[in-house]
Amino acid sequence: MGSIKKIVIAIFTFSFLIFVVLFGQVPALSLSPIFFTYKAVTSTSSTITKKNHEQGMRSYPYDHVLYRPGQLCRTCNFFKPARSKHCSVCNVCVAKHDHHCVWIMNCVGKGNISHFLFMLLSLSFVLTYGAYLSYVLLNQELQKSANGRLIETVKNQHWSRGLTWSQYASFWSWALGLDFRIGGVGLLALLTAPLAWTMFLYHIYLIWAGTTTNESSKWLEWREYVDRGLVYKWTGDTDGISEMHADPSVEPFVEWPIHSNQRLFRSEDGQHPDATSSQNGAPASPSRPRADLGMSFWKPVYGLHEIDNLYDLGFWDNLKDVLRPV
């Protein structure tokens, strides 16, 4: 484990001890973010090495849109598996790379994405609970203070009744300073809970879309190409296309619920593939297929909905792919 990761774990341990000192108790819910953060920080199961490279090559098929077979990682000196990426910070190739998280000082990938999601979910609940608990406790103090000033006939009414918005804010300002432990922690939880929920819900959206943070940026690039009218899709016979990459060391066969032989052509200057003379004799690839496939069947792509996402299996199957162990 790197020294930076040890520092991150030490910080979380120190934060946990401060929590115990301030509140004097440890609710079971508060332990969840610490546990899942530890798991996400220390996990190395997403790292692709020469020992597990063959397994990584058979985890996902190449879609020939975002990922092409035969792409060599010059640092790790092996072919990049589909959905993987070399992280320049960790200096390793990561399976199903989502993003490099600066908060856990580790890459979020196939091996620890589930820990990362549970970390966000549990943290969101803890922050929400902390904000609510602080509100209840401070509201009780405000009610006690109001009861001491009210006559007997109106003591049962809520302390905020009849106050203007400025008076209401002033009372809460006083309450927040009444107990620094409750007021400070509660205010911090109130401000940060929306951030945690937003991050968690964003990753739920990515699961629904069958993509990752890394892949979403790639799709944005393709959207730009489509909007500029530079993308064409082969609509002719595709029986022979799957045989173009028959070398199992470059593109091994992968058992996958969805099969697609789609091939896209990205024009550099907006010209139709029929008019692109540079295609003659060019090697086959997702962005520059061979001319002998026949250019009369190239059709322009007007939206990303016309391009198949090979990795979108539906929400529940996508979720299973995220939660299943490597």
mmCIF file of N, CA, C and O in Angstrom, residues 180-243:
data_model
loop_
_atom_site.group_PDB
_atom_site.id
_atom_site.type_symbol
_atom_site.label_atom_id
_atom_site.label_comp_id
_atom_site.label_asym_id
_atom_site.label_seq_id
_atom_site.Cartn_x
_atom_site.Cartn_y
_atom_site.Cartn_z
ATOM 1 N N PHE A 180 -21.723 24.350 20.044
ATOM 2 C CA PHE A 180 -20.870 24.290 18.854
ATOM 3 C C PHE A 180 -20.823 22.879 18.272
ATOM 4 O O PHE A 180 -20.767 22.703 17.054
ATOM 5 N N ARG A 181 -20.848 21.871 19.120
ATOM 6 C CA ARG A 181 -20.779 20.493 18.631
ATOM 7 C C ARG A 181 -21.978 20.168 17.749
ATOM 8 O O ARG A 181 -21.835 19.670 16.631
ATOM 9 N N ILE A 182 -23.167 20.473 18.243
ATOM 10 C CA ILE A 182 -24.377 20.149 17.496
ATOM 11 C C ILE A 182 -24.556 21.111 16.324
ATOM 12 O O ILE A 182 -24.838 20.685 15.198
ATOM 13 N N GLY A 183 -24.383 22.402 16.576
ATOM 14 C CA GLY A 183 -24.590 23.390 15.525
ATOM 15 C C GLY A 183 -23.603 23.264 14.381
ATOM 16 O O GLY A 183 -23.972 23.277 13.205
ATOM 17 N N GLY A 184 -22.310 23.102 14.714
ATOM 18 C CA GLY A 184 -21.287 23.025 13.673
ATOM 19 C C GLY A 184 -21.392 21.769 12.835
ATOM 20 O O GLY A 184 -21.343 21.815 11.606
ATOM 21 N N VAL A 185 -21.536 20.624 13.520
ATOM 22 C CA VAL A 185 -21.650 19.355 12.801
ATOM 23 C C VAL A 185 -22.934 19.318 11.976
ATOM 24 O O VAL A 185 -22.948 18.842 10.833
ATOM 25 N N GLY A 186 -24.021 19.824 12.553
ATOM 26 C CA GLY A 186 -25.293 19.833 11.830
ATOM 27 C C GLY A 186 -25.256 20.705 10.593
ATOM 28 O O GLY A 186 -25.768 20.326 9.530
ATOM 29 N N LEU A 187 -24.650 21.879 10.711
ATOM 30 C CA LEU A 187 -24.555 22.771 9.555
ATOM 31 C C LEU A 187 -23.666 22.174 8.475
ATOM 32 O O LEU A 187 -23.975 22.257 7.279
ATOM 33 N N LEU A 188 -22.566 21.552 8.894
ATOM 34 C CA LEU A 188 -21.677 20.908 7.934
ATOM 35 C C LEU A 188 -22.392 19.768 7.209
ATOM 36 O O LEU A 188 -22.272 19.611 5.989
ATOM 37 N N ALA A 189 -23.159 18.972 7.969
ATOM 38 C CA ALA A 189 -23.903 17.869 7.363
ATOM 39 C C ALA A 189 -24.963 18.385 6.404
ATOM 40 O O ALA A 189 -25.178 17.814 5.327
ATOM 41 N N LEU A 190 -25.622 19.473 6.775
ATOM 42 C CA LEU A 190 -26.662 20.043 5.916
ATOM 43 C C LEU A 190 -26.097 20.525 4.589
ATOM 44 O O LEU A 190 -26.728 20.370 3.531
ATOM 45 N N LEU A 191 -24.911 21.095 4.610
ATOM 46 C CA LEU A 191 -24.311 21.650 3.394
ATOM 47 C C LEU A 191 -23.681 20.580 2.503
ATOM 48 O O LEU A 191 -23.601 20.754 1.283
ATOM 49 N N THR A 192 -23.207 19.504 3.102
ATOM 50 C CA THR A 192 -22.491 18.497 2.321
ATOM 51 C C THR A 192 -23.359 17.310 1.901
ATOM 52 O O THR A 192 -22.996 16.589 0.973
ATOM 53 N N ALA A 193 -24.485 17.108 2.568
ATOM 54 C CA ALA A 193 -25.361 15.989 2.200
ATOM 55 C C ALA A 193 -25.814 16.057 0.740
ATOM 56 O O ALA A 193 -25.805 15.030 0.044
ATOM 57 N N PRO A 194 -26.216 17.246 0.224
ATOM 58 C CA PRO A 194 -26.612 17.299 -1.200
ATOM 59 C C PRO A 194 -25.490 16.899 -2.148
ATOM 60 O O PRO A 194 -25.754 16.317 -3.215
ATOM 61 N N LEU A 195 -24.241 17.182 -1.785
ATOM 62 C CA LEU A 195 -23.114 16.812 -2.642
ATOM 63 C C LEU A 195 -22.974 15.295 -2.713
ATOM 64 O O LEU A 195 -22.754 14.729 -3.795
ATOM 65 N N ALA A 196 -23.081 14.640 -1.558
ATOM 66 C CA ALA A 196 -22.956 13.182 -1.531
ATOM 67 C C ALA A 196 -24.106 12.519 -2.289
ATOM 68 O O ALA A 196 -23.896 11.570 -3.057
ATOM 69 N N TRP A 197 -25.337 13.016 -2.079
ATOM 70 C CA TRP A 197 -26.486 12.452 -2.788
ATOM 71 C C TRP A 197 -26.363 12.661 -4.297
ATOM 72 O O TRP A 197 -26.710 11.774 -5.087
ATOM 73 N N THR A 198 -25.891 13.828 -4.698
ATOM 74 C CA THR A 198 -25.737 14.117 -6.128
ATOM 75 C C THR A 198 -24.737 13.170 -6.773
ATOM 76 O O THR A 198 -24.970 12.631 -7.865
ATOM 77 N N MET A 199 -23.611 12.943 -6.098
ATOM 78 C CA MET A 199 -22.604 12.025 -6.633
ATOM 79 C C MET A 199 -23.153 10.606 -6.731
ATOM 80 O O MET A 199 -22.937 9.907 -7.731
ATOM 81 N N PHE A 200 -23.881 10.179 -5.697
ATOM 82 C CA PHE A 200 -24.448 8.831 -5.711
ATOM 83 C C PHE A 200 -25.481 8.675 -6.823
ATOM 84 O O PHE A 200 -25.455 7.692 -7.581
ATOM 85 N N LEU A 201 -26.381 9.649 -6.956
ATOM 86 C CA LEU A 201 -27.421 9.562 -7.977
ATOM 87 C C LEU A 201 -26.826 9.647 -9.380
ATOM 88 O O LEU A 201 -27.344 9.040 -10.323
ATOM 89 N N TYR A 202 -25.728 10.390 -9.532
ATOM 90 C CA TYR A 202 -25.061 10.452 -10.840
ATOM 91 C C TYR A 202 -24.541 9.073 -11.239
ATOM 92 O O TYR A 202 -24.677 8.663 -12.404
ATOM 93 N N HIS A 203 -23.984 8.344 -10.291
ATOM 94 C CA HIS A 203 -23.472 7.007 -10.610
ATOM 95 C C HIS A 203 -24.610 6.025 -10.837
ATOM 96 O O HIS A 203 -24.451 5.076 -11.621
ATOM 97 N N ILE A 204 -25.751 6.236 -10.185
ATOM 98 C CA ILE A 204 -26.916 5.417 -10.489
ATOM 99 C C ILE A 204 -27.375 5.677 -11.919
ATOM 100 O O ILE A 204 -27.756 4.747 -12.651
ATOM 101 N N TYR A 205 -27.306 6.932 -12.343
ATOM 102 C CA TYR A 205 -27.634 7.260 -13.738
ATOM 103 C C TYR A 205 -26.670 6.574 -14.701
ATOM 104 O O TYR A 205 -27.095 6.050 -15.748
ATOM 105 N N LEU A 206 -25.387 6.556 -14.363
ATOM 106 C CA LEU A 206 -24.408 5.894 -15.228
ATOM 107 C C LEU A 206 -24.710 4.408 -15.339
ATOM 108 O O LEU A 206 -24.571 3.820 -16.426
ATOM 109 N N ILE A 207 -25.132 3.789 -14.230
ATOM 110 C CA ILE A 207 -25.502 2.370 -14.266
ATOM 111 C C ILE A 207 -26.715 2.178 -15.173
ATOM 112 O O ILE A 207 -26.769 1.245 -15.983
ATOM 113 N N TRP A 208 -27.697 3.050 -15.047
ATOM 114 C CA TRP A 208 -28.895 2.979 -15.902
ATOM 115 C C TRP A 208 -28.528 3.122 -17.376
ATOM 116 O O TRP A 208 -29.100 2.437 -18.240
ATOM 117 N N ALA A 209 -27.565 3.991 -17.677
ATOM 118 C CA ALA A 209 -27.153 4.221 -19.062
ATOM 119 C C ALA A 209 -26.180 3.173 -19.566
ATOM 120 O O ALA A 209 -25.859 3.162 -20.765
ATOM 121 N N GLY A 210 -25.694 2.306 -18.709
ATOM 122 C CA GLY A 210 -24.749 1.279 -19.132
ATOM 123 C C GLY A 210 -23.406 1.844 -19.519
ATOM 124 O O GLY A 210 -22.797 1.399 -20.501
ATOM 125 N N THR A 211 -22.916 2.789 -18.753
ATOM 126 C CA THR A 211 -21.649 3.425 -19.088
ATOM 127 C C THR A 211 -20.901 3.758 -17.803
ATOM 128 O O THR A 211 -21.348 3.442 -16.697
ATOM 129 N N THR A 212 -19.744 4.378 -17.946
ATOM 130 C CA THR A 212 -18.938 4.810 -16.810
ATOM 131 C C THR A 212 -18.596 6.280 -16.991
ATOM 132 O O THR A 212 -18.884 6.879 -18.027
ATOM 133 N N THR A 213 -17.969 6.869 -15.975
ATOM 134 C CA THR A 213 -17.554 8.270 -16.087
ATOM 135 C C THR A 213 -16.581 8.449 -17.239
ATOM 136 O O THR A 213 -16.672 9.406 -18.015
ATOM 137 N N ASN A 214 -15.637 7.516 -17.359
ATOM 138 C CA ASN A 214 -14.670 7.577 -18.450
ATOM 139 C C ASN A 214 -15.351 7.448 -19.808
ATOM 140 O O ASN A 214 -15.057 8.201 -20.743
ATOM 141 N N GLU A 215 -16.299 6.516 -19.914
ATOM 142 C CA GLU A 215 -16.983 6.293 -21.184
ATOM 143 C C GLU A 215 -17.939 7.424 -21.528
ATOM 144 O O GLU A 215 -18.170 7.708 -22.706
ATOM 145 N N SER A 216 -18.503 8.078 -20.515
ATOM 146 C CA SER A 216 -19.415 9.194 -20.796
ATOM 147 C C SER A 216 -18.684 10.329 -21.499
ATOM 148 O O SER A 216 -19.261 10.993 -22.372
ATOM 149 N N SER A 217 -17.411 10.551 -21.153
ATOM 150 C CA SER A 217 -16.641 11.578 -21.851
ATOM 151 C C SER A 217 -16.354 11.160 -23.293
ATOM 152 O O SER A 217 -16.329 11.995 -24.201
ATOM 153 N N LYS A 218 -16.169 9.862 -23.515
ATOM 154 C CA LYS A 218 -15.964 9.372 -24.878
ATOM 155 C C LYS A 218 -17.243 9.540 -25.710
ATOM 156 O O LYS A 218 -17.188 9.911 -26.887
ATOM 157 N N TRP A 219 -18.399 9.270 -25.095
ATOM 158 C CA TRP A 219 -19.662 9.455 -25.812
ATOM 159 C C TRP A 219 -19.900 10.914 -26.143
ATOM 160 O O TRP A 219 -20.509 11.230 -27.184
ATOM 161 N N LEU A 220 -19.444 11.815 -25.292
ATOM 162 C CA LEU A 220 -19.579 13.240 -25.590
ATOM 163 C C LEU A 220 -18.770 13.617 -26.831
ATOM 164 O O LEU A 220 -19.197 14.455 -27.634
ATOM 165 N N GLU A 221 -17.599 12.994 -26.976
ATOM 166 C CA GLU A 221 -16.800 13.246 -28.181
ATOM 167 C C GLU A 221 -17.535 12.761 -29.423
ATOM 168 O O GLU A 221 -17.575 13.449 -30.447
ATOM 169 N N TRP A 222 -18.130 11.553 -29.341
ATOM 170 C CA TRP A 222 -18.882 11.032 -30.479
ATOM 171 C C TRP A 222 -20.096 11.900 -30.777
ATOM 172 O O TRP A 222 -20.475 12.078 -31.942
ATOM 173 N N ARG A 223 -20.736 12.439 -29.742
ATOM 174 C CA ARG A 223 -21.885 13.336 -29.970
ATOM 175 C C ARG A 223 -21.453 14.576 -30.749
ATOM 176 O O ARG A 223 -22.168 15.037 -31.631
ATOM 177 N N GLU A 224 -20.279 15.086 -30.413
ATOM 178 C CA GLU A 224 -19.772 16.249 -31.136
ATOM 179 C C GLU A 224 -19.528 15.905 -32.608
ATOM 180 O O GLU A 224 -19.880 16.684 -33.504
ATOM 181 N N TYR A 225 -18.953 14.726 -32.848
ATOM 182 C CA TYR A 225 -18.725 14.308 -34.238
ATOM 183 C C TYR A 225 -20.050 14.141 -34.980
ATOM 184 O O TYR A 225 -20.173 14.529 -36.152
ATOM 185 N N VAL A 226 -21.049 13.562 -34.289
ATOM 186 C CA VAL A 226 -22.363 13.362 -34.916
ATOM 187 C C VAL A 226 -23.012 14.706 -35.232
ATOM 188 O O VAL A 226 -23.576 14.899 -36.311
ATOM 189 N N ASP A 227 -22.954 15.639 -34.284
ATOM 190 C CA ASP A 227 -23.548 16.959 -34.497
ATOM 191 C C ASP A 227 -22.893 17.700 -35.656
ATOM 192 O O ASP A 227 -23.547 18.510 -36.326
ATOM 193 N N ARG A 228 -21.637 17.417 -35.903
ATOM 194 C CA ARG A 228 -20.918 18.066 -37.015
ATOM 195 C C ARG A 228 -21.100 17.308 -38.323
ATOM 196 O O ARG A 228 -20.552 17.701 -39.343
ATOM 197 N N GLY A 229 -21.862 16.203 -38.291
ATOM 198 C CA GLY A 229 -22.128 15.444 -39.509
ATOM 199 C C GLY A 229 -20.936 14.666 -40.020
ATOM 200 O O GLY A 229 -20.794 14.482 -41.244
ATOM 201 N N LEU A 230 -20.087 14.173 -39.110
ATOM 202 C CA LEU A 230 -18.863 13.481 -39.518
ATOM 203 C C LEU A 230 -18.940 11.963 -39.371
ATOM 204 O O LEU A 230 -17.985 11.265 -39.701
ATOM 205 N N VAL A 231 -20.064 11.439 -38.890
ATOM 206 C CA VAL A 231 -20.151 10.015 -38.569
ATOM 207 C C VAL A 231 -21.100 9.306 -39.528
ATOM 208 O O VAL A 231 -22.214 9.789 -39.788
ATOM 209 N N TYR A 232 -20.641 8.161 -40.041
ATOM 210 C CA TYR A 232 -21.451 7.328 -40.937
ATOM 211 C C TYR A 232 -21.468 5.914 -40.382
ATOM 212 O O TYR A 232 -20.491 5.445 -39.793
ATOM 213 N N LYS A 233 -22.578 5.229 -40.599
ATOM 214 C CA LYS A 233 -22.748 3.875 -40.081
ATOM 215 C C LYS A 233 -22.972 2.910 -41.228
ATOM 216 O O LYS A 233 -23.750 3.190 -42.148
ATOM 217 N N TRP A 234 -22.288 1.754 -41.157
ATOM 218 C CA TRP A 234 -22.435 0.723 -42.178
ATOM 219 C C TRP A 234 -23.765 0.004 -41.976
ATOM 220 O O TRP A 234 -24.066 -0.491 -40.904
ATOM 221 N N THR A 235 -24.597 -0.037 -43.002
ATOM 222 C CA THR A 235 -25.920 -0.652 -42.906
ATOM 223 C C THR A 235 -26.065 -1.858 -43.825
ATOM 224 O O THR A 235 -27.167 -2.388 -43.967
ATOM 225 N N GLY A 236 -24.966 -2.279 -44.440
ATOM 226 C CA GLY A 236 -25.033 -3.416 -45.352
ATOM 227 C C GLY A 236 -24.831 -4.732 -44.631
ATOM 228 O O GLY A 236 -25.022 -4.856 -43.416
ATOM 229 N N ASP A 237 -24.449 -5.745 -45.366
ATOM 230 C CA ASP A 237 -24.242 -7.078 -44.828
ATOM 231 C C ASP A 237 -23.073 -7.068 -43.854
ATOM 232 O O ASP A 237 -22.002 -6.547 -44.153
ATOM 233 N N THR A 238 -23.265 -7.651 -42.659
ATOM 234 C CA THR A 238 -22.214 -7.659 -41.633
ATOM 235 C C THR A 238 -21.718 -9.057 -41.326
ATOM 236 O O THR A 238 -21.037 -9.275 -40.323
ATOM 237 N N ASP A 239 -22.062 -10.037 -42.181
ATOM 238 C CA ASP A 239 -21.687 -11.420 -41.881
ATOM 239 C C ASP A 239 -20.186 -11.608 -41.811
ATOM 240 O O ASP A 239 -19.682 -12.386 -41.006
ATOM 241 N N GLY A 240 -19.453 -10.893 -42.634
ATOM 242 C CA GLY A 240 -18.015 -11.102 -42.682
ATOM 243 C C GLY A 240 -17.220 -10.199 -41.772
ATOM 244 O O GLY A 240 -16.012 -10.355 -41.643
ATOM 245 N N ILE A 241 -17.898 -9.261 -41.136
ATOM 246 C CA ILE A 241 -17.162 -8.293 -40.326
ATOM 247 C C ILE A 241 -16.560 -8.933 -39.097
ATOM 248 O O ILE A 241 -15.439 -8.636 -38.691
ATOM 249 N N SER A 242 -17.303 -9.843 -38.448
ATOM 250 C CA SER A 242 -16.802 -10.445 -37.213
ATOM 251 C C SER A 242 -15.554 -11.280 -37.444
ATOM 252 O O SER A 242 -14.824 -11.589 -36.507
ATOM 253 N N GLU A 243 -15.284 -11.660 -38.694
ATOM 254 C CA GLU A 243 -14.114 -12.472 -38.989
ATOM 255 C C GLU A 243 -12.870 -11.631 -39.244
ATOM 256 O O GLU A 243 -11.787 -12.157 -39.421
#
